[in-house]
Amino acid sequence: MDNTLNVALVGYGFVGKVFHAPLIAHMPGMRLHTVVSRDAGKVHLDHPQVRVLADPQDAFADSAIDLVVVATPNETHAPLAIAALAQGRHVVVDKPFTVTLAEAEQVIAQAHTSGRCLSVFQNRRWDADFLTVRRLIDEGMLGEIMEFHSHFDRFRPTVVDRWRESTAPGGGLWYDLVPHLVDQALQLFGLPEAIFADLAQQRAGARATDYFHAQLRYPRHRVHLHAGSLVAASGLRFAAHGTRGSFVKHGLDPQEDSLRAGGKPGEPGWGVDPSPGQLTVDDQGTMRVESVESVPGDYRQYYAAMRDAILHGGPVPVSSDEALDVMRVIELGIRSSAERREVSL
């Protein structure tokens, strides 16, 4: 293996096209070598020099491929990841890692058997707003956190005929957005003692979860995770309330919109969030309010860590244990909602 990894991207739908392909193509030490897709024309419009294959097994069997990135519908994540690992490829799986905890354990077992690196794409650890709130918490600016609110709301009143909004395993907002919110919460606070979740279908014609609210219970503090499809005006992203003060942030990290618009990762201004957050702290008995500029975000850091793990033996950016913890919370949240009760972890 030389110092450039050949990457095979499996799937060229929204996630493969908008997120993975541009990040890989603009990552030193990685080469977008192959895309597995049934629409070669679509791929070649963006990446004319890339090889396109129709069958993922052909990519897995190719010894020239170092890393396989699985960006396909959620219910296919586990079988594709296991097949790629069995052929000796390192693997990145887009979130959610799998549809069930049992599948996640099977994928991890195959990675151990094959002796290959395995990670799940939790890119929103490198969101500008999350990096900022994490810095404030780590520096003790808010004191001991008592309430933490994480929202990812949208206004999408029309149900679209696509697998993400269907009855297919892994469909709906619970699998689409909660992996991000749970992973961020666990990065900040570790595993909770229990979860209480409410999952619903609110839109006319909805076939999958399009609303959720979950509370993670810790010994003293509470974490609230929320997403809705009929929220036109809120814009709240984070609210962290501690014994010394609060931090509130509205608006989303700009990287997804930049990628959707064809922006190039790493170009000037990349990852810079134009919307500051508001910090309110107790300064010796006087409440001080100030704006806080966000730490720049950069999703490329995920792939930089993955590259270094493969080439130099460093840690993968998201470990198997971390992936299992997220899946455990996801699965118990579904159980909590179905049984209308808090479920212990």
mmCIF file of C-alpha atoms in Angstrom:
data_model
loop_
_atom_site.group_PDB
_atom_site.id
_atom_site.type_symbol
_atom_site.label_atom_id
_atom_site.label_comp_id
_atom_site.label_asym_id
_atom_site.label_seq_id
_atom_site.Cartn_x
_atom_site.Cartn_y
_atom_site.Cartn_z
ATOM 1 C CA MET A 1 0.000 0.000 0.000
ATOM 2 C CA ASP A 2 1.359 3.433 -0.937
ATOM 3 C CA ASN A 3 0.427 6.654 0.840
ATOM 4 C CA THR A 4 -2.738 7.138 -1.214
ATOM 5 C CA LEU A 5 -5.746 5.000 -0.403
ATOM 6 C CA ASN A 6 -8.011 3.836 -3.225
ATOM 7 C CA VAL A 7 -11.618 4.261 -2.115
ATOM 8 C CA ALA A 8 -14.698 2.497 -3.445
ATOM 9 C CA LEU A 9 -17.920 4.376 -2.705
ATOM 10 C CA VAL A 10 -20.973 2.100 -2.694
ATOM 11 C CA GLY A 11 -24.067 4.137 -3.497
ATOM 12 C CA TYR A 12 -24.433 7.448 -5.315
ATOM 13 C CA GLY A 13 -27.716 8.711 -3.959
ATOM 14 C CA PHE A 14 -27.999 11.877 -1.890
ATOM 15 C CA VAL A 15 -25.535 10.849 0.829
ATOM 16 C CA GLY A 16 -22.937 9.369 -1.510
ATOM 17 C CA LYS A 17 -23.085 12.222 -4.013
ATOM 18 C CA VAL A 18 -23.372 15.184 -1.628
ATOM 19 C CA PHE A 19 -21.278 14.088 1.352
ATOM 20 C CA HIS A 20 -18.883 11.231 0.750
ATOM 21 C CA ALA A 21 -17.719 11.736 -2.828
ATOM 22 C CA PRO A 22 -16.675 15.417 -2.411
ATOM 23 C CA LEU A 23 -15.010 14.810 0.952
ATOM 24 C CA ILE A 24 -13.027 11.844 -0.367
ATOM 25 C CA ALA A 25 -12.098 13.671 -3.577
ATOM 26 C CA HIS A 26 -10.710 16.591 -1.572
ATOM 27 C CA MET A 27 -8.861 14.546 1.040
ATOM 28 C CA PRO A 28 -5.068 14.304 0.618
ATOM 29 C CA GLY A 29 -4.030 10.674 0.787
ATOM 30 C CA MET A 30 -7.307 9.385 -0.650
ATOM 31 C CA ARG A 31 -8.408 8.741 -4.217
ATOM 32 C CA LEU A 32 -12.004 8.222 -5.282
ATOM 33 C CA HIS A 33 -11.192 5.185 -7.389
ATOM 34 C CA THR A 34 -14.555 3.417 -7.862
ATOM 35 C CA VAL A 35 -18.223 4.203 -7.416
ATOM 36 C CA VAL A 36 -20.773 1.409 -7.289
ATOM 37 C CA SER A 37 -23.913 2.651 -9.000
ATOM 38 C CA ARG A 38 -26.402 1.563 -11.642
ATOM 39 C CA ASP A 39 -26.273 5.073 -13.150
ATOM 40 C CA ALA A 40 -22.787 5.589 -14.565
ATOM 41 C CA GLY A 41 -23.854 8.743 -16.365
ATOM 42 C CA LYS A 42 -24.847 10.440 -13.125
ATOM 43 C CA VAL A 43 -21.498 9.603 -11.536
ATOM 44 C CA HIS A 44 -19.430 10.693 -14.538
ATOM 45 C CA LEU A 45 -21.112 14.096 -14.646
ATOM 46 C CA ASP A 46 -19.368 14.833 -11.346
ATOM 47 C CA HIS A 47 -16.330 12.541 -11.510
ATOM 48 C CA PRO A 48 -15.499 11.684 -15.148
ATOM 49 C CA GLN A 49 -12.309 9.765 -14.324
ATOM 50 C CA VAL A 50 -13.861 7.434 -11.746
ATOM 51 C CA ARG A 51 -14.539 3.782 -12.528
ATOM 52 C CA VAL A 52 -18.215 2.848 -12.145
ATOM 53 C CA LEU A 53 -19.302 -0.692 -11.325
ATOM 54 C CA ALA A 54 -22.826 -2.025 -11.030
ATOM 55 C CA ASP A 55 -22.099 -4.881 -8.597
ATOM 56 C CA PRO A 56 -20.563 -4.065 -5.187
ATOM 57 C CA GLN A 57 -19.027 -7.531 -5.000
ATOM 58 C CA ASP A 58 -16.778 -6.619 -7.934
ATOM 59 C CA ALA A 59 -15.412 -3.697 -5.954
ATOM 60 C CA PHE A 60 -14.973 -5.750 -2.777
ATOM 61 C CA ALA A 61 -12.994 -8.409 -4.661
ATOM 62 C CA ASP A 62 -10.620 -5.896 -6.268
ATOM 63 C CA SER A 63 -7.281 -5.939 -4.442
ATOM 64 C CA ALA A 64 -6.612 -2.392 -5.648
ATOM 65 C CA ILE A 65 -9.342 -1.115 -3.316
ATOM 66 C CA ASP A 66 -8.182 -0.219 0.193
ATOM 67 C CA LEU A 67 -11.296 1.335 1.701
ATOM 68 C CA VAL A 68 -14.992 0.745 1.035
ATOM 69 C CA VAL A 69 -17.540 3.405 1.997
ATOM 70 C CA VAL A 70 -21.114 2.135 2.333
ATOM 71 C CA ALA A 71 -23.647 4.884 1.528
ATOM 72 C CA THR A 72 -26.687 2.821 0.590
ATOM 73 C CA PRO A 73 -30.192 2.426 2.114
ATOM 74 C CA ASN A 74 -29.956 1.653 5.819
ATOM 75 C CA GLU A 75 -31.171 -1.944 5.693
ATOM 76 C CA THR A 76 -28.246 -2.848 3.371
ATOM 77 C CA HIS A 77 -25.501 -1.443 5.606
ATOM 78 C CA ALA A 78 -24.805 -4.615 7.569
ATOM 79 C CA PRO A 79 -24.665 -7.154 4.703
ATOM 80 C CA LEU A 80 -22.547 -4.870 2.506
ATOM 81 C CA ALA A 81 -20.134 -4.013 5.315
ATOM 82 C CA ILE A 82 -19.726 -7.678 6.267
ATOM 83 C CA ALA A 83 -19.085 -8.648 2.638
ATOM 84 C CA ALA A 84 -16.479 -5.915 2.162
ATOM 85 C CA LEU A 85 -14.685 -6.778 5.407
ATOM 86 C CA ALA A 86 -14.682 -10.464 4.483
ATOM 87 C CA GLN A 87 -12.785 -9.541 1.301
ATOM 88 C CA GLY A 88 -10.145 -7.722 3.338
ATOM 89 C CA ARG A 89 -11.266 -4.136 2.806
ATOM 90 C CA HIS A 90 -11.330 -1.437 5.459
ATOM 91 C CA VAL A 91 -14.866 -0.085 5.823
ATOM 92 C CA VAL A 92 -16.711 3.134 6.610
ATOM 93 C CA VAL A 93 -20.483 2.841 7.040
ATOM 94 C CA ASP A 94 -22.719 5.869 6.786
ATOM 95 C CA LYS A 95 -24.972 6.441 9.792
ATOM 96 C CA PRO A 96 -26.978 4.720 11.094
ATOM 97 C CA PHE A 97 -24.327 2.054 11.495
ATOM 98 C CA THR A 98 -26.942 -0.688 11.083
ATOM 99 C CA VAL A 99 -30.673 -1.124 11.675
ATOM 100 C CA THR A 100 -30.360 -3.303 14.797
ATOM 101 C CA LEU A 101 -27.888 -3.799 17.616
ATOM 102 C CA ALA A 102 -27.510 -7.472 16.660
ATOM 103 C CA GLU A 103 -26.474 -6.476 13.133
ATOM 104 C CA ALA A 104 -23.949 -4.022 14.549
ATOM 105 C CA GLU A 105 -22.382 -6.775 16.634
ATOM 106 C CA GLN A 106 -22.135 -9.015 13.559
ATOM 107 C CA VAL A 107 -20.366 -6.320 11.528
ATOM 108 C CA ILE A 108 -17.896 -5.663 14.350
ATOM 109 C CA ALA A 109 -17.219 -9.382 14.739
ATOM 110 C CA GLN A 110 -16.347 -9.593 11.035
ATOM 111 C CA ALA A 111 -13.995 -6.613 11.352
ATOM 112 C CA HIS A 112 -12.166 -8.386 14.185
ATOM 113 C CA THR A 113 -11.979 -11.610 12.182
ATOM 114 C CA SER A 114 -10.655 -9.792 9.112
ATOM 115 C CA GLY A 115 -8.312 -7.525 11.060
ATOM 116 C CA ARG A 116 -9.533 -4.419 9.255
ATOM 117 C CA CYS A 117 -10.459 -0.893 10.314
ATOM 118 C CA LEU A 118 -14.164 -0.221 10.721
ATOM 119 C CA SER A 119 -15.903 3.055 11.501
ATOM 120 C CA VAL A 120 -19.283 4.772 11.175
ATOM 121 C CA PHE A 121 -19.574 8.197 9.546
ATOM 122 C CA GLN A 122 -20.566 10.533 12.379
ATOM 123 C CA ASN A 123 -19.618 13.695 10.528
ATOM 124 C CA ARG A 124 -21.558 15.995 12.821
ATOM 125 C CA ARG A 125 -18.906 15.660 15.495
ATOM 126 C CA TRP A 126 -17.196 18.215 13.243
ATOM 127 C CA ASP A 127 -20.126 20.641 13.018
ATOM 128 C CA ALA A 128 -19.132 24.196 13.923
ATOM 129 C CA ASP A 129 -21.940 24.562 16.468
ATOM 130 C CA PHE A 130 -21.149 21.259 18.188
ATOM 131 C CA LEU A 131 -17.426 22.019 18.379
ATOM 132 C CA THR A 132 -18.332 25.356 19.957
ATOM 133 C CA VAL A 133 -20.715 24.042 22.606
ATOM 134 C CA ARG A 134 -18.263 21.252 23.388
ATOM 135 C CA ARG A 135 -15.465 23.789 23.921
ATOM 136 C CA LEU A 136 -17.608 25.902 26.249
ATOM 137 C CA ILE A 137 -18.596 22.837 28.296
ATOM 138 C CA ASP A 138 -15.026 21.486 28.435
ATOM 139 C CA GLU A 139 -13.701 24.874 29.552
ATOM 140 C CA GLY A 140 -16.280 25.082 32.331
ATOM 141 C CA MET A 141 -17.832 28.283 31.022
ATOM 142 C CA LEU A 142 -21.340 27.076 31.904
ATOM 143 C CA GLY A 143 -20.487 25.295 35.139
ATOM 144 C CA GLU A 144 -22.079 21.890 35.658
ATOM 145 C CA ILE A 145 -24.597 21.231 32.890
ATOM 146 C CA MET A 146 -28.129 20.593 34.164
ATOM 147 C CA GLU A 147 -30.161 20.758 30.932
ATOM 148 C CA PHE A 148 -28.981 20.126 27.403
ATOM 149 C CA HIS A 149 -31.336 20.543 24.441
ATOM 150 C CA SER A 150 -30.388 19.381 20.939
ATOM 151 C CA HIS A 151 -32.817 20.106 18.081
ATOM 152 C CA PHE A 152 -32.720 19.265 14.381
ATOM 153 C CA ASP A 153 -36.046 20.547 13.121
ATOM 154 C CA ARG A 154 -37.286 20.925 9.561
ATOM 155 C CA PHE A 155 -40.355 22.127 7.709
ATOM 156 C CA ARG A 156 -41.155 19.412 5.173
ATOM 157 C CA PRO A 157 -44.951 19.091 5.171
ATOM 158 C CA THR A 158 -45.118 16.885 2.076
ATOM 159 C CA VAL A 159 -44.302 13.197 2.325
ATOM 160 C CA VAL A 160 -41.952 12.211 -0.504
ATOM 161 C CA ASP A 161 -41.979 8.788 -2.147
ATOM 162 C CA ARG A 162 -38.479 7.623 -1.186
ATOM 163 C CA TRP A 163 -37.051 4.895 1.002
ATOM 164 C CA ARG A 164 -36.175 7.284 3.832
ATOM 165 C CA GLU A 165 -39.867 8.029 4.348
ATOM 166 C CA SER A 166 -41.119 4.511 3.709
ATOM 167 C CA THR A 167 -41.867 1.500 5.870
ATOM 168 C CA ALA A 168 -38.504 -0.042 4.937
ATOM 169 C CA PRO A 169 -36.333 -1.092 7.897
ATOM 170 C CA GLY A 170 -34.291 1.908 8.990
ATOM 171 C CA GLY A 171 -36.659 4.478 7.492
ATOM 172 C CA GLY A 172 -37.865 7.640 9.211
ATOM 173 C CA LEU A 173 -36.339 10.454 11.236
ATOM 174 C CA TRP A 174 -35.414 8.231 14.169
ATOM 175 C CA TYR A 175 -32.818 6.494 12.004
ATOM 176 C CA ASP A 176 -31.992 9.555 9.916
ATOM 177 C CA LEU A 177 -31.289 12.190 12.570
ATOM 178 C CA VAL A 178 -31.162 10.612 16.013
ATOM 179 C CA PRO A 179 -27.813 8.840 15.305
ATOM 180 C CA HIS A 180 -26.244 12.308 15.044
ATOM 181 C CA LEU A 181 -27.943 13.711 18.133
ATOM 182 C CA VAL A 182 -27.283 10.630 20.263
ATOM 183 C CA ASP A 183 -23.643 10.423 19.203
ATOM 184 C CA GLN A 184 -23.080 14.087 20.082
ATOM 185 C CA ALA A 185 -24.777 13.629 23.471
ATOM 186 C CA LEU A 186 -22.666 10.567 24.281
ATOM 187 C CA GLN A 187 -19.522 12.441 23.307
ATOM 188 C CA LEU A 188 -20.405 15.147 25.822
ATOM 189 C CA PHE A 189 -21.880 13.145 28.678
ATOM 190 C CA GLY A 190 -21.352 9.407 28.155
ATOM 191 C CA LEU A 191 -24.105 6.801 28.367
ATOM 192 C CA PRO A 192 -27.244 7.831 30.263
ATOM 193 C CA GLU A 193 -28.955 5.783 32.935
ATOM 194 C CA ALA A 194 -32.221 5.587 30.983
ATOM 195 C CA ILE A 195 -34.159 6.864 27.973
ATOM 196 C CA PHE A 196 -37.753 7.914 27.478
ATOM 197 C CA ALA A 197 -38.685 8.425 23.825
ATOM 198 C CA ASP A 198 -41.795 9.487 21.950
ATOM 199 C CA LEU A 199 -41.862 8.649 18.227
ATOM 200 C CA ALA A 200 -44.759 9.743 16.029
ATOM 201 C CA GLN A 201 -46.055 10.109 12.484
ATOM 202 C CA GLN A 202 -47.544 13.600 12.315
ATOM 203 C CA ARG A 203 -47.832 14.482 8.626
ATOM 204 C CA ALA A 204 -50.773 13.418 6.492
ATOM 205 C CA GLY A 205 -49.745 10.262 4.666
ATOM 206 C CA ALA A 206 -46.657 9.647 6.779
ATOM 207 C CA ARG A 207 -45.510 6.029 6.788
ATOM 208 C CA ALA A 208 -42.413 6.406 8.960
ATOM 209 C CA THR A 209 -41.435 8.389 12.026
ATOM 210 C CA ASP A 210 -41.354 12.105 11.229
ATOM 211 C CA TYR A 211 -41.256 13.396 14.827
ATOM 212 C CA PHE A 212 -39.364 12.359 17.926
ATOM 213 C CA HIS A 213 -38.610 13.688 21.362
ATOM 214 C CA ALA A 214 -36.309 11.746 23.667
ATOM 215 C CA GLN A 215 -35.060 12.413 27.172
ATOM 216 C CA LEU A 216 -31.787 10.878 28.307
ATOM 217 C CA ARG A 217 -31.665 10.662 32.095
ATOM 218 C CA TYR A 218 -28.384 11.093 33.929
ATOM 219 C CA PRO A 219 -27.937 11.189 37.722
ATOM 220 C CA ARG A 220 -28.432 14.977 37.908
ATOM 221 C CA HIS A 221 -28.798 16.450 34.440
ATOM 222 C CA ARG A 222 -31.171 15.755 31.576
ATOM 223 C CA VAL A 223 -30.542 15.693 27.815
ATOM 224 C CA HIS A 224 -33.426 16.375 25.412
ATOM 225 C CA LEU A 225 -33.186 15.307 21.758
ATOM 226 C CA HIS A 226 -35.829 16.593 19.366
ATOM 227 C CA ALA A 227 -36.672 16.612 15.673
ATOM 228 C CA GLY A 228 -39.867 17.469 13.833
ATOM 229 C CA SER A 229 -40.904 17.758 10.201
ATOM 230 C CA LEU A 230 -43.475 20.524 10.736
ATOM 231 C CA VAL A 231 -41.339 23.154 12.470
ATOM 232 C CA ALA A 232 -41.191 26.276 10.326
ATOM 233 C CA ALA A 233 -39.962 28.931 12.718
ATOM 234 C CA SER A 234 -37.900 27.646 15.652
ATOM 235 C CA GLY A 235 -34.345 27.252 14.362
ATOM 236 C CA LEU A 236 -33.006 26.223 17.778
ATOM 237 C CA ARG A 237 -29.980 23.947 17.480
ATOM 238 C CA PHE A 238 -28.482 23.819 20.979
ATOM 239 C CA ALA A 239 -29.403 25.128 24.412
ATOM 240 C CA ALA A 240 -27.058 24.249 27.269
ATOM 241 C CA HIS A 241 -27.991 25.395 30.772
ATOM 242 C CA GLY A 242 -25.531 25.016 33.632
ATOM 243 C CA THR A 243 -24.862 26.177 37.171
ATOM 244 C CA ARG A 244 -22.948 29.211 35.893
ATOM 245 C CA GLY A 245 -24.903 30.166 32.799
ATOM 246 C CA SER A 246 -26.403 29.240 29.440
ATOM 247 C CA PHE A 247 -25.425 28.957 25.803
ATOM 248 C CA VAL A 248 -28.034 29.093 23.040
ATOM 249 C CA LYS A 249 -27.360 28.543 19.351
ATOM 250 C CA HIS A 250 -29.793 28.891 16.441
ATOM 251 C CA GLY A 251 -29.218 27.743 12.870
ATOM 252 C CA LEU A 252 -27.408 24.749 11.405
ATOM 253 C CA ASP A 253 -23.774 24.195 10.531
ATOM 254 C CA PRO A 254 -23.236 25.483 6.945
ATOM 255 C CA GLN A 255 -21.285 22.529 5.518
ATOM 256 C CA GLU A 256 -24.264 20.522 4.273
ATOM 257 C CA ASP A 257 -25.692 23.517 2.413
ATOM 258 C CA SER A 258 -22.253 24.228 0.946
ATOM 259 C CA LEU A 259 -21.932 20.647 -0.277
ATOM 260 C CA ARG A 260 -25.452 20.704 -1.734
ATOM 261 C CA ALA A 261 -24.533 23.867 -3.655
ATOM 262 C CA GLY A 262 -21.408 22.258 -5.110
ATOM 263 C CA GLY A 263 -18.903 23.852 -2.744
ATOM 264 C CA LYS A 264 -15.435 22.339 -2.493
ATOM 265 C CA PRO A 265 -14.372 21.137 0.965
ATOM 266 C CA GLY A 266 -11.473 23.207 2.221
ATOM 267 C CA GLU A 267 -12.097 26.248 0.058
ATOM 268 C CA PRO A 268 -11.766 29.683 1.738
ATOM 269 C CA GLY A 269 -14.409 30.128 4.417
ATOM 270 C CA TRP A 270 -15.239 26.430 4.557
ATOM 271 C CA GLY A 271 -17.060 25.440 7.738
ATOM 272 C CA VAL A 272 -17.350 29.011 9.052
ATOM 273 C CA ASP A 273 -20.755 29.502 10.693
ATOM 274 C CA PRO A 274 -22.019 33.077 10.166
ATOM 275 C CA SER A 275 -24.541 32.845 13.027
ATOM 276 C CA PRO A 276 -22.993 33.379 16.459
ATOM 277 C CA GLY A 277 -24.407 31.802 19.577
ATOM 278 C CA GLN A 278 -25.354 33.672 22.732
ATOM 279 C CA LEU A 279 -23.595 33.087 26.027
ATOM 280 C CA THR A 280 -25.225 34.255 29.268
ATOM 281 C CA VAL A 281 -23.057 33.764 32.354
ATOM 282 C CA ASP A 282 -23.020 34.796 35.988
ATOM 283 C CA ASP A 283 -20.001 37.076 36.325
ATOM 284 C CA GLN A 284 -19.636 37.691 40.085
ATOM 285 C CA GLY A 285 -23.334 38.291 40.587
ATOM 286 C CA THR A 286 -23.945 40.137 37.327
ATOM 287 C CA MET A 287 -25.373 38.350 34.301
ATOM 288 C CA ARG A 288 -23.150 38.992 31.303
ATOM 289 C CA VAL A 289 -24.487 38.397 27.779
ATOM 290 C CA GLU A 290 -22.142 38.098 24.816
ATOM 291 C CA SER A 291 -21.985 36.637 21.320
ATOM 292 C CA VAL A 292 -19.793 33.617 20.715
ATOM 293 C CA GLU A 293 -18.354 33.027 17.250
ATOM 294 C CA SER A 294 -18.385 29.374 16.294
ATOM 295 C CA VAL A 295 -15.288 27.238 15.993
ATOM 296 C CA PRO A 296 -14.949 26.424 12.251
ATOM 297 C CA GLY A 297 -16.247 22.974 11.354
ATOM 298 C CA ASP A 298 -14.640 20.564 8.902
ATOM 299 C CA TYR A 299 -16.074 17.175 7.934
ATOM 300 C CA ARG A 300 -12.768 16.306 6.255
ATOM 301 C CA GLN A 301 -11.351 15.663 9.720
ATOM 302 C CA TYR A 302 -13.321 12.420 9.811
ATOM 303 C CA TYR A 303 -11.632 11.114 6.683
ATOM 304 C CA ALA A 304 -8.237 12.447 7.773
ATOM 305 C CA ALA A 305 -8.504 10.327 10.915
ATOM 306 C CA MET A 306 -9.673 7.315 8.910
ATOM 307 C CA ARG A 307 -6.749 7.705 6.515
ATOM 308 C CA ASP A 308 -4.274 7.882 9.381
ATOM 309 C CA ALA A 309 -5.821 4.860 11.087
ATOM 310 C CA ILE A 310 -5.332 2.737 7.963
ATOM 311 C CA LEU A 311 -1.908 4.040 6.940
ATOM 312 C CA HIS A 312 -0.312 4.646 10.326
ATOM 313 C CA GLY A 313 -2.252 2.620 12.867
ATOM 314 C CA GLY A 314 -3.945 5.535 14.591
ATOM 315 C CA PRO A 315 -7.406 5.331 16.162
ATOM 316 C CA VAL A 316 -10.415 5.277 13.853
ATOM 317 C CA PRO A 317 -12.505 8.476 14.099
ATOM 318 C CA VAL A 318 -15.536 6.640 15.517
ATOM 319 C CA SER A 319 -14.794 3.398 17.321
ATOM 320 C CA SER A 320 -16.778 0.167 17.335
ATOM 321 C CA ASP A 321 -17.632 0.658 20.999
ATOM 322 C CA GLU A 322 -18.985 4.133 20.248
ATOM 323 C CA ALA A 323 -21.007 2.765 17.333
ATOM 324 C CA LEU A 324 -22.496 0.051 19.580
ATOM 325 C CA ASP A 325 -23.427 2.589 22.258
ATOM 326 C CA VAL A 326 -25.347 4.690 19.731
ATOM 327 C CA MET A 327 -27.153 1.628 18.388
ATOM 328 C CA ARG A 328 -28.046 0.565 21.932
ATOM 329 C CA VAL A 329 -29.682 3.926 22.624
ATOM 330 C CA ILE A 330 -31.490 3.890 19.257
ATOM 331 C CA GLU A 331 -32.921 0.429 19.851
ATOM 332 C CA LEU A 332 -33.990 1.132 23.439
ATOM 333 C CA GLY A 333 -35.608 4.385 22.314
ATOM 334 C CA ILE A 334 -37.825 2.435 19.921
ATOM 335 C CA ARG A 335 -38.744 0.087 22.765
ATOM 336 C CA SER A 336 -39.451 3.019 25.084
ATOM 337 C CA SER A 337 -41.810 4.630 22.594
ATOM 338 C CA ALA A 338 -43.620 1.360 21.873
ATOM 339 C CA GLU A 339 -44.104 0.590 25.558
ATOM 340 C CA ARG A 340 -44.734 4.209 26.624
ATOM 341 C CA ARG A 341 -42.254 4.042 29.475
ATOM 342 C CA GLU A 342 -38.714 4.867 30.466
ATOM 343 C CA VAL A 343 -36.223 2.108 29.621
ATOM 344 C CA SER A 344 -33.018 1.601 31.580
ATOM 345 C CA LEU A 345 -29.675 1.216 29.840
#
